[in-house]
Each structure stands twice: as C-alpha cells, then as structure tokens.
Tab-separated table of C-alpha atoms in Angstrom:
chain	number	residue	atom	x	y	z
A	1	MET	CA	-96.620	61.501	-155.985
A	2	MET	CA	-98.768	64.355	-157.273
A	3	THR	CA	-98.292	65.463	-160.853
A	4	GLN	CA	-97.934	69.055	-161.937
A	5	PRO	CA	-101.540	69.514	-163.238
A	6	ASN	CA	-102.828	68.438	-159.821
A	7	LEU	CA	-100.748	71.151	-158.186
A	8	LEU	CA	-101.850	73.855	-160.597
A	9	GLN	CA	-105.492	72.922	-160.110
A	10	ALA	CA	-105.021	72.761	-156.347
A	11	TYR	CA	-103.420	76.216	-156.380
A	12	GLN	CA	-106.318	77.716	-158.303
A	13	ASP	CA	-108.906	76.000	-156.111
A	14	ILE	CA	-107.278	76.886	-152.779
A	15	PHE	CA	-106.486	80.511	-153.618
A	16	GLN	CA	-109.698	81.007	-155.635
A	17	THR	CA	-107.976	82.332	-158.751
A	18	ALA	CA	-107.862	81.608	-162.469
A	19	ASP	CA	-104.278	82.923	-162.698
A	20	THR	CA	-101.527	80.565	-163.879
A	21	PRO	CA	-98.756	80.642	-161.252
A	22	ARG	CA	-95.091	79.781	-161.772
A	23	SER	CA	-93.604	76.503	-160.556
A	24	PHE	CA	-90.409	75.883	-158.590
A	25	PHE	CA	-88.664	72.874	-157.058
A	26	ALA	CA	-85.999	72.389	-154.403
A	27	PRO	CA	-84.654	68.883	-153.790
A	28	GLY	CA	-84.021	67.082	-150.562
A	29	ARG	CA	-80.558	65.679	-149.926
A	30	ILE	CA	-78.762	62.582	-148.801
A	31	ASN	CA	-75.248	62.436	-147.430
A	32	LEU	CA	-73.449	59.592	-149.185
A	33	ILE	CA	-70.574	59.559	-146.690
A	34	GLY	CA	-69.053	61.903	-144.096
A	35	GLU	CA	-71.247	61.695	-141.003
A	36	HIS	CA	-70.626	63.812	-137.873
A	37	THR	CA	-67.603	65.347	-139.617
A	38	ASP	CA	-69.141	68.776	-140.322
A	39	TYR	CA	-68.825	70.215	-136.810
A	40	ASN	CA	-65.388	68.598	-136.485
A	41	GLY	CA	-63.974	70.740	-139.281
A	42	GLY	CA	-64.105	67.979	-141.849
A	43	HIS	CA	-65.695	67.134	-145.191
A	44	VAL	CA	-69.135	65.880	-146.153
A	45	PHE	CA	-70.250	64.250	-149.400
A	46	PRO	CA	-73.911	65.060	-150.032
A	47	ALA	CA	-76.069	64.923	-153.144
A	48	ALA	CA	-79.384	66.530	-154.035
A	49	ILE	CA	-82.141	63.986	-154.742
A	50	SER	CA	-85.247	63.841	-156.906
A	51	LEU	CA	-87.555	63.927	-153.868
A	52	GLY	CA	-88.158	67.461	-152.645
A	53	THR	CA	-90.449	70.465	-152.321
A	54	TYR	CA	-92.602	72.020	-155.037
A	55	ALA	CA	-93.587	75.670	-154.669
A	56	ILE	CA	-96.353	77.025	-156.899
A	57	ALA	CA	-96.409	80.810	-156.577
A	58	SER	CA	-97.476	84.159	-157.955
A	59	LYS	CA	-97.280	87.783	-156.834
A	60	ARG	CA	-100.252	89.664	-155.426
A	61	THR	CA	-101.176	93.314	-155.854
A	62	ASP	CA	-101.106	93.958	-152.072
A	63	HIS	CA	-98.667	93.115	-149.246
A	64	THR	CA	-100.461	89.983	-148.012
A	65	LEU	CA	-98.624	86.659	-147.914
A	66	ARG	CA	-100.679	83.463	-148.051
A	67	PHE	CA	-99.069	80.054	-147.576
A	68	TYR	CA	-100.689	76.645	-147.995
A	69	SER	CA	-99.117	73.196	-147.692
A	70	MET	CA	-100.731	70.141	-149.218
A	71	ASN	CA	-98.801	68.132	-146.620
A	72	PHE	CA	-100.579	69.923	-143.753
A	73	PRO	CA	-104.059	70.638	-145.147
A	74	ASP	CA	-105.606	70.876	-141.674
A	75	ALA	CA	-103.553	74.031	-141.056
A	76	GLY	CA	-105.391	75.727	-143.926
A	77	ILE	CA	-104.111	78.971	-145.442
A	78	ILE	CA	-101.574	80.673	-143.162
A	79	GLU	CA	-101.598	84.410	-143.665
A	80	CYS	CA	-99.367	87.339	-142.692
A	81	THR	CA	-98.147	90.585	-144.238
A	82	LEU	CA	-94.782	91.920	-145.358
A	83	SER	CA	-94.922	94.361	-142.424
A	84	ASP	CA	-94.980	91.533	-139.833
A	85	LEU	CA	-92.803	88.540	-140.663
A	86	SER	CA	-92.012	87.692	-137.030
A	87	TYR	CA	-91.863	84.082	-135.882
A	88	HIS	CA	-95.187	82.660	-134.655
A	89	VAL	CA	-95.440	79.221	-133.076
A	90	ASP	CA	-98.925	78.720	-134.506
A	91	HIS	CA	-97.616	79.351	-138.040
A	92	ASP	CA	-95.714	76.068	-137.693
A	93	TRP	CA	-94.124	75.019	-141.050
A	94	ALA	CA	-94.839	78.446	-142.633
A	95	ASN	CA	-92.152	79.979	-140.415
A	96	PHE	CA	-89.543	78.574	-142.829
A	97	PRO	CA	-90.699	80.585	-145.875
A	98	LYS	CA	-91.495	83.581	-143.646
A	99	GLY	CA	-87.935	83.510	-142.307
A	100	MET	CA	-86.497	83.510	-145.830
A	101	ILE	CA	-88.652	86.469	-146.881
A	102	GLN	CA	-87.696	88.418	-143.742
A	103	LEU	CA	-83.971	87.803	-144.287
A	104	PHE	CA	-84.109	88.704	-147.985
A	105	ILE	CA	-85.663	92.048	-147.025
A	106	ALA	CA	-83.181	92.551	-144.166
A	107	ASN	CA	-80.321	92.015	-146.635
A	108	GLY	CA	-81.496	94.749	-148.970
A	109	PHE	CA	-83.518	92.803	-151.528
A	110	THR	CA	-86.703	94.493	-152.703
A	111	ILE	CA	-89.781	92.394	-151.979
A	112	ASP	CA	-92.512	94.933	-152.709
A	113	ALA	CA	-95.589	92.733	-153.115
A	114	GLY	CA	-97.291	89.862	-151.341
A	115	MET	CA	-97.555	86.333	-152.732
A	116	ASP	CA	-99.733	83.264	-152.757
A	117	ILE	CA	-97.558	80.155	-152.452
A	118	LEU	CA	-98.686	76.530	-152.415
A	119	PHE	CA	-96.123	73.987	-151.180
A	120	TYR	CA	-96.102	70.251	-151.726
A	121	GLY	CA	-93.279	68.012	-150.547
A	122	ASN	CA	-92.712	64.341	-151.303
A	123	ILE	CA	-89.844	64.037	-148.817
A	124	PRO	CA	-90.943	61.593	-146.091
A	125	ASN	CA	-91.630	63.626	-142.950
A	126	GLY	CA	-88.979	63.240	-140.238
A	127	ALA	CA	-86.812	60.951	-142.381
A	128	GLY	CA	-83.713	63.125	-142.098
A	129	LEU	CA	-83.628	64.077	-145.788
A	130	SER	CA	-83.770	67.768	-144.996
A	131	SER	CA	-87.307	68.924	-145.687
A	132	SER	CA	-86.899	72.238	-143.833
A	133	ALA	CA	-83.864	73.321	-145.890
A	134	SER	CA	-85.744	72.243	-149.007
A	135	ILE	CA	-88.640	74.591	-148.131
A	136	GLU	CA	-86.170	77.417	-147.446
A	137	MET	CA	-84.365	77.031	-150.764
A	138	ALA	CA	-87.627	76.633	-152.681
A	139	THR	CA	-88.729	79.947	-151.181
A	140	GLY	CA	-85.363	81.469	-152.107
A	141	VAL	CA	-85.761	80.658	-155.809
A	142	VAL	CA	-89.392	81.859	-155.739
A	143	LEU	CA	-88.193	85.253	-154.474
A	144	GLU	CA	-85.241	85.346	-156.879
A	145	GLU	CA	-87.416	84.730	-159.943
A	146	LEU	CA	-90.712	86.476	-159.087
A	147	PHE	CA	-88.930	89.693	-158.054
A	148	ASN	CA	-86.098	89.512	-160.646
A	149	LEU	CA	-83.433	89.604	-157.936
A	150	THR	CA	-79.721	89.251	-158.539
A	151	ILE	CA	-78.539	87.034	-155.702
A	152	ASP	CA	-75.465	84.853	-155.584
A	153	ARG	CA	-76.470	81.248	-154.874
A	154	LEU	CA	-73.991	81.024	-151.992
A	155	GLN	CA	-75.624	84.057	-150.364
A	156	MET	CA	-79.025	82.364	-150.680
A	157	ILE	CA	-77.576	79.216	-149.088
A	158	LEU	CA	-76.147	81.225	-146.181
A	159	LEU	CA	-79.485	83.007	-145.695
A	160	GLY	CA	-81.187	79.607	-145.519
A	161	GLN	CA	-78.782	78.493	-142.804
A	162	LYS	CA	-79.370	81.763	-140.962
A	163	VAL	CA	-83.127	81.092	-141.004
A	164	GLU	CA	-82.475	77.759	-139.262
A	165	ASN	CA	-79.984	79.180	-136.760
A	166	ASP	CA	-81.426	82.592	-135.890
A	167	TYR	CA	-85.101	82.610	-136.904
A	168	ILE	CA	-86.093	78.992	-136.102
A	169	GLY	CA	-83.400	78.468	-133.456
A	170	VAL	CA	-81.815	75.198	-134.635
A	171	ASN	CA	-78.004	75.047	-134.457
A	172	SER	CA	-77.516	73.260	-137.795
A	173	GLY	CA	-74.586	73.398	-140.191
A	174	ILE	CA	-74.346	74.477	-143.814
A	175	MET	CA	-74.494	71.083	-145.564
A	176	ASP	CA	-78.261	70.840	-146.156
A	177	GLN	CA	-78.782	74.216	-147.803
A	178	PHE	CA	-75.504	73.855	-149.718
A	179	ALA	CA	-76.386	70.498	-151.251
A	180	ILE	CA	-79.919	71.660	-152.066
A	181	GLY	CA	-78.791	75.012	-153.464
A	182	LYS	CA	-75.862	73.768	-155.550
A	183	GLY	CA	-76.877	70.197	-156.378
A	184	LYS	CA	-75.937	68.853	-159.805
A	185	GLN	CA	-77.635	65.990	-161.617
A	186	ASP	CA	-75.699	62.685	-161.368
A	187	HIS	CA	-73.037	64.320	-159.166
A	188	ALA	CA	-72.264	64.383	-155.464
A	189	MET	CA	-70.206	67.179	-153.934
A	190	LEU	CA	-67.241	67.061	-151.603
A	191	LEU	CA	-67.727	70.050	-149.307
A	192	ASP	CA	-65.209	71.408	-146.813
A	193	CYS	CA	-67.483	72.631	-144.022
A	194	GLN	CA	-64.831	75.047	-142.734
A	195	THR	CA	-63.909	76.873	-145.949
A	196	LEU	CA	-67.028	76.080	-148.073
A	197	GLU	CA	-64.706	74.994	-150.884
A	198	PHE	CA	-66.313	72.179	-152.854
A	199	SER	CA	-65.920	70.023	-155.916
A	200	TYR	CA	-68.330	67.783	-157.819
A	201	ALA	CA	-67.787	64.085	-158.447
A	202	PRO	CA	-69.763	62.096	-161.021
A	203	VAL	CA	-71.907	59.328	-159.526
A	204	GLU	CA	-72.282	56.933	-162.450
A	205	LEU	CA	-74.179	54.008	-160.993
A	206	ASN	CA	-74.230	51.871	-164.175
A	207	GLY	CA	-77.106	49.547	-163.402
A	208	TYR	CA	-77.279	50.343	-159.673
A	209	GLU	CA	-79.652	52.645	-157.817
A	210	ILE	CA	-79.620	54.459	-154.517
A	211	VAL	CA	-82.325	53.089	-152.235
A	212	ILE	CA	-83.257	55.084	-149.132
A	213	ILE	CA	-84.504	52.959	-146.247
A	214	ASN	CA	-86.465	54.714	-143.524
A	215	SER	CA	-86.185	52.800	-140.248
A	216	ASN	CA	-89.508	54.354	-139.149
A	217	LYS	CA	-88.032	54.563	-135.659
A	218	GLN	CA	-88.710	57.791	-133.805
A	219	ARG	CA	-85.416	59.621	-133.252
A	220	THR	CA	-85.965	60.330	-129.569
A	221	LEU	CA	-82.281	60.331	-128.604
A	222	ALA	CA	-80.858	62.244	-131.532
A	223	GLY	CA	-80.854	65.739	-129.987
A	224	SER	CA	-79.341	64.968	-126.590
A	225	LYS	CA	-76.828	62.440	-127.932
A	226	TYR	CA	-75.808	64.834	-130.709
A	227	ASN	CA	-74.839	67.466	-128.122
A	228	GLU	CA	-73.051	64.806	-126.091
A	229	ARG	CA	-70.970	63.682	-129.084
A	230	ARG	CA	-70.041	67.274	-129.896
A	231	ALA	CA	-68.842	67.802	-126.334
A	232	GLU	CA	-66.786	64.585	-126.415
A	233	CYS	CA	-65.084	65.655	-129.651
A	234	GLU	CA	-64.392	69.119	-128.253
A	235	GLN	CA	-62.755	67.521	-125.198
A	236	ALA	CA	-60.602	65.324	-127.453
A	237	LEU	CA	-59.554	68.378	-129.455
A	238	MET	CA	-58.599	70.269	-126.270
A	239	ASP	CA	-56.429	67.335	-125.160
A	240	LEU	CA	-54.712	67.084	-128.561
A	241	ARG	CA	-54.058	70.813	-128.600
A	242	THR	CA	-51.783	70.496	-125.564
A	243	GLU	CA	-49.155	69.403	-128.104
A	244	LEU	CA	-50.627	69.953	-131.578
A	245	PRO	CA	-51.342	73.379	-133.169
A	246	ILE	CA	-54.717	72.408	-134.666
A	247	ASP	CA	-58.122	74.108	-134.779
A	248	SER	CA	-60.200	71.015	-135.597
A	249	LEU	CA	-60.064	67.228	-135.706
A	250	GLY	CA	-60.569	67.480	-139.468
A	251	GLU	CA	-56.998	68.746	-139.842
A	252	LEU	CA	-55.518	65.425	-138.737
A	253	THR	CA	-54.617	62.437	-140.889
A	254	GLY	CA	-55.173	58.961	-139.522
A	255	GLU	CA	-51.418	58.574	-139.122
A	256	GLN	CA	-51.147	61.775	-137.085
A	257	PHE	CA	-54.060	60.670	-134.924
A	258	GLU	CA	-52.411	57.326	-134.161
A	259	GLN	CA	-49.183	59.100	-133.183
A	260	HIS	CA	-50.923	61.435	-130.723
A	261	LYS	CA	-54.092	59.673	-129.567
A	262	GLN	CA	-52.565	58.951	-126.152
A	263	LEU	CA	-52.953	62.684	-125.421
A	264	ILE	CA	-56.734	62.130	-125.200
A	265	ALA	CA	-57.272	61.186	-121.580
A	266	ASN	CA	-60.789	59.770	-121.823
A	267	ASP	CA	-61.276	56.468	-123.675
A	268	ILE	CA	-64.710	57.432	-124.988
A	269	SER	CA	-63.540	60.823	-126.270
A	270	ARG	CA	-60.650	59.009	-127.982
A	271	LYS	CA	-63.114	56.738	-129.827
A	272	ARG	CA	-65.211	59.716	-130.917
A	273	ALA	CA	-62.152	61.533	-132.246
A	274	LYS	CA	-61.003	58.398	-134.066
A	275	HIS	CA	-64.298	58.316	-135.963
A	276	ALA	CA	-64.116	62.014	-136.862
A	277	VAL	CA	-60.562	61.705	-138.225
A	278	TYR	CA	-60.984	58.456	-140.165
A	279	GLU	CA	-64.443	59.360	-141.488
A	280	ASN	CA	-62.976	62.563	-142.886
A	281	GLU	CA	-60.263	60.537	-144.643
A	282	ARG	CA	-62.865	58.117	-146.048
A	283	THR	CA	-64.913	61.038	-147.342
A	284	MET	CA	-61.992	62.606	-149.185
A	285	ARG	CA	-61.082	59.191	-150.610
A	286	ALA	CA	-64.664	58.791	-151.839
A	287	LEU	CA	-64.193	61.699	-154.245
A	288	SER	CA	-61.140	60.051	-155.776
A	289	GLU	CA	-62.850	56.652	-156.154
A	290	LEU	CA	-65.910	58.104	-157.870
A	291	GLU	CA	-63.805	60.279	-160.181
A	292	GLN	CA	-62.158	57.059	-161.355
A	293	GLY	CA	-65.498	55.256	-161.682
A	294	HIS	CA	-64.700	52.838	-158.867
A	295	ILE	CA	-68.240	52.365	-157.576
A	296	GLU	CA	-67.405	49.097	-155.709
A	297	ALA	CA	-64.553	50.796	-153.843
A	298	PHE	CA	-66.941	53.595	-152.935
A	299	GLY	CA	-69.366	50.994	-151.566
A	300	LYS	CA	-66.651	49.584	-149.298
A	301	LEU	CA	-66.039	53.080	-147.896
A	302	MET	CA	-69.773	53.358	-147.126
A	303	ASN	CA	-69.672	50.063	-145.232
A	304	ALA	CA	-66.604	51.137	-143.248
A	305	SER	CA	-68.357	54.408	-142.414
A	306	HIS	CA	-71.297	52.554	-140.858
A	307	VAL	CA	-68.994	50.291	-138.836
A	308	SER	CA	-67.193	53.343	-137.443
A	309	LEU	CA	-70.494	55.072	-136.626
A	310	ARG	CA	-71.607	51.885	-134.867
A	311	ASP	CA	-68.443	51.013	-132.937
A	312	ASP	CA	-66.563	54.283	-132.373
A	313	TYR	CA	-69.252	56.973	-132.523
A	314	GLU	CA	-72.086	54.768	-131.241
A	315	VAL	CA	-74.950	56.553	-132.972
A	316	THR	CA	-76.528	53.771	-135.033
A	317	GLY	CA	-78.768	51.671	-132.776
A	318	PRO	CA	-80.212	48.201	-133.468
A	319	GLU	CA	-82.615	49.313	-136.209
A	320	LEU	CA	-80.036	50.989	-138.441
A	321	ASP	CA	-77.560	48.169	-137.757
A	322	LYS	CA	-80.124	45.596	-138.843
A	323	ILE	CA	-80.718	47.474	-142.092
A	324	ALA	CA	-77.006	47.830	-142.871
A	325	GLU	CA	-76.054	44.259	-141.943
A	326	THR	CA	-78.957	42.753	-143.919
A	327	ALA	CA	-77.956	44.886	-146.908
A	328	TRP	CA	-74.298	43.831	-146.711
A	329	ASN	CA	-75.339	40.165	-146.926
A	330	HIS	CA	-77.728	40.611	-149.851
A	331	PRO	CA	-76.648	39.911	-153.453
A	332	GLY	CA	-76.253	42.991	-155.605
A	333	VAL	CA	-75.656	45.450	-152.742
A	334	ILE	CA	-72.262	47.142	-153.011
A	335	GLY	CA	-72.567	49.448	-149.990
A	336	ALA	CA	-74.942	50.474	-147.210
A	337	ARG	CA	-74.778	52.794	-144.216
A	338	MET	CA	-76.846	54.933	-141.919
A	339	THR	CA	-77.187	58.545	-143.025
A	340	GLY	CA	-77.975	61.551	-140.857
A	341	ALA	CA	-77.657	62.038	-137.114
A	342	GLY	CA	-78.488	58.437	-136.235
A	343	PHE	CA	-80.626	56.792	-133.522
A	344	GLY	CA	-83.310	56.202	-136.132
A	345	GLY	CA	-84.001	58.004	-139.373
A	346	CYS	CA	-82.621	56.591	-142.621
A	347	ALA	CA	-80.005	54.369	-144.144
A	348	ILE	CA	-78.957	54.271	-147.793
A	349	ALA	CA	-77.878	51.349	-149.952
A	350	ILE	CA	-76.504	51.112	-153.491
A	351	VAL	CA	-78.355	48.174	-155.029
A	352	GLN	CA	-78.233	46.476	-158.430
A	353	GLN	CA	-81.464	47.336	-160.249
A	354	GLU	CA	-82.560	43.721	-160.793
A	355	GLN	CA	-82.016	42.959	-157.094
A	356	ILE	CA	-84.047	45.879	-155.691
A	357	ASP	CA	-87.336	43.970	-155.277
A	358	SER	CA	-85.607	41.001	-153.663
A	359	PHE	CA	-83.640	43.349	-151.382
A	360	LYS	CA	-86.801	45.111	-150.232
A	361	ASN	CA	-88.604	41.822	-149.549
A	362	THR	CA	-85.671	40.298	-147.633
A	363	LEU	CA	-85.110	43.401	-145.511
A	364	THR	CA	-88.822	43.917	-144.803
A	365	SER	CA	-89.149	40.340	-143.595
A	366	ALA	CA	-86.006	40.369	-141.410
A	367	TYR	CA	-86.687	43.846	-139.989
A	368	SER	CA	-90.380	43.224	-139.254
A	369	GLU	CA	-89.580	39.956	-137.500
A	370	GLU	CA	-87.100	41.688	-135.193
A	371	PHE	CA	-88.880	44.991	-134.485
A	372	GLY	CA	-92.560	44.337	-135.143
A	373	TYR	CA	-92.964	46.965	-137.869
A	374	ALA	CA	-91.654	47.438	-141.404
A	375	PRO	CA	-89.175	49.916	-142.893
A	376	SER	CA	-90.147	52.158	-145.826
A	377	PHE	CA	-88.266	52.444	-149.104
A	378	TYR	CA	-87.668	55.304	-151.539
A	379	GLU	CA	-85.821	54.969	-154.828
A	380	THR	CA	-84.267	58.241	-155.895
A	381	LYS	CA	-82.049	59.823	-158.504
A	382	ILE	CA	-79.339	62.410	-157.888
A	383	SER	CA	-80.738	65.700	-159.133
A	384	ASP	CA	-80.088	69.368	-159.784
A	385	GLY	CA	-80.376	72.017	-157.091
A	386	ALA	CA	-83.245	74.432	-156.464
A	387	LYS	CA	-84.658	76.056	-159.607
A	388	GLU	CA	-87.714	77.253	-161.489
A	389	LEU	CA	-89.303	74.433	-163.464
A	390	VAL	CA	-89.372	74.725	-167.231
A	391	LYS	CA	-92.520	75.782	-169.027
A	392	GLU	CA	-93.006	72.309	-170.608
A	393	TRP	CA	-93.399	70.864	-167.124
A	394	GLN	CA	-96.450	73.018	-166.638
A	395	LEU	CA	-98.470	71.560	-169.554
C-alpha cells in the first residue's frame, strides 16, 4: 500500500506543481450478512472497511478538471471542463468523479473552479468491494470541503447512487454509497433498503479479524443470473399477492412464508423467495446478536446465510463453496460466507488472529489443488465513512 508522502509527491510530479493539496479518503465496503435482500425490500448489514480510495486534490484558477489514477497510469491525465461534464466512454474510470461533479452542479451547488485530483485505490479491482461507489463518495467529500458546501450526507449518498443509475447506467441499489458515506469505525449498520432507516451495531471482534478472500474467479454469470433471480422473486411476490396484501418479500416473517408458500406455483421461484425471507430474518437477528456481544452466534448466522445462498438462491458456485466449507472446518473460524452478487468475487471469514496464517495456508493449498490457481487474502478493519484526512496524516 502506498503511504501518504508517496501520494503527495506523486501529485506534485504528475500535475507539475509545488502546491500542497488536501487529502481525502472514502472506504470500500463489505456486507456482513443480508445478500440479495435489498431489491426484495429487506435489510442489509454492511460495514465500511479500511481499504478504499484516496483522493488528493486542490482547486485551480480556471474551469479545467484534470483527473489521474495511480491504478490506471496508462490512461494518463484525463481532462475536461466544467462546461462539458458529459459521459465519454474513453474517459473510463474518470466518468465516476465527472458524474458526481455534474450532479452537484445540477442540484444547485456552486462549483466555480476546476480541480486537479489524483486518485489511488487499494481496493482489489473487480473484487466486489465497491470501488466505484468509493470513488463517487471520495469525490463528494472533495467537493464538500474544497468548495465549503453545506450538503446533508444522505443527499450526497443519493447523488452517488444517481451517478451509478443515470450517468453510468448501472441499476444498483443504495447499500454501497450508504455504507461508504455513513460508515462508523468498529460498527456495522442494519439498513432498511426500502425506508433508508438504519442503526449501528458494535462489531467487537475480541481477538478475531475479518479476512476477505477473493476467489479470483471472473464473475461472468453475475449480470445475467442477477436479473434472472430478480425476475424469479418478482414472480413469487405476484403469486403471494393473490392472497396477501404485501409490497415486498421483506415484509414476511418465516412463519408467514411457511403458511403461504403453496401460493407460489413454481418450485424454483419458491426457493428464491424462501432465501429472501429467511435471509432478511437472519440479518435483523444479526443486529441483536452483535448488540449483545454474541460474536459466535453471529458467525452461525453467516454460515446459514451461505448455505441458503448455495441451496435456495443458487448463486455461490464451486469456488465460493470451497472457500466457505474449508473455512467452516478450520480451527478458529467462527463464520464464513460469500459476499456480493456471487458466481465469483469474494467471501469473508471471521478468524481468530493466531489462526490467520494457518487458515490462509490451508485454504490456499486446498483451493489451488481443486481449481489450479490461488485465492487472494485481505485483512481489514471496520472503518469510518468518507472524510477529509487530518493534517497529521499529511506529514
């Protein structure tokens, strides 16, 4: 990982300036439990993490915007002006900050000067830890602080989602920007995706750490299967609504589902709905367990979540199953599950600190033997949301 002096020096070298810019950070996020519940009107349980996106920025005296990413150095400096913030395919990653700037202006915020912004992210690319939302929220706090704007954090979060939906054209939910914008150190948040009501729960790991395991499998099926699962859940909801006055599967308890599941004509749609209902219950229970400091009980909920995603929602695949099952059988692991859309991407495990090296070695060996390549590991802390970094960090 690059240290702050490297980034300051890189900024001055790349933009050919002796000025000292200001430094900002937006985390990535993991979802501890509550998968494929967001679009079913349920709850999610994400946390901001210590991996994320650094933005080193200062205002210019003209209207030119210059963006540079140390993750994509071959793209060089990408340049535009405040008068033309339209989407350009060849601007690639820079469309995310451009979209934020355009929407800030469209919503009445005064951005009256250009900027030079250097980005550096230590979120593994394509790992499903939400690098695009991290760039958006990093840009949001840059604008908020450099231009002395008064913006409610929820409005910034909603603008970030709007960039994804309307400017980039990805039909994503609110969870990523919300977790990144409102993250709190050592806390996860239970978020109702329908109402945006949320509450924090302390995650006191007491000698355990969260280990992120990247399967390193390309997620080729994720998009098409995601749409398929949504359609199956919508069909289940339509069938249930022939007798139940509900707007989403997230409104049902497990008991209510069992009483009415025969209304769902298709067996597969019934399995999908079962996951959505029970996963939502597990997610709400997770808040209660963590509030009481029951980390082992929380781990059991994680394991049950993976089993449901494997058997009822069928979005795990052999790679993520291998990771989870190896973790469950390893000493010092209290819970493990896939996280994200599935069909590749990442899993997470809560592992006793003294067992982490052994866990990595065991999983690498078993996984490599089965698939011919190794997983990657990232140890992370649960962190605060997007913010300007303190002056001491810049020394």
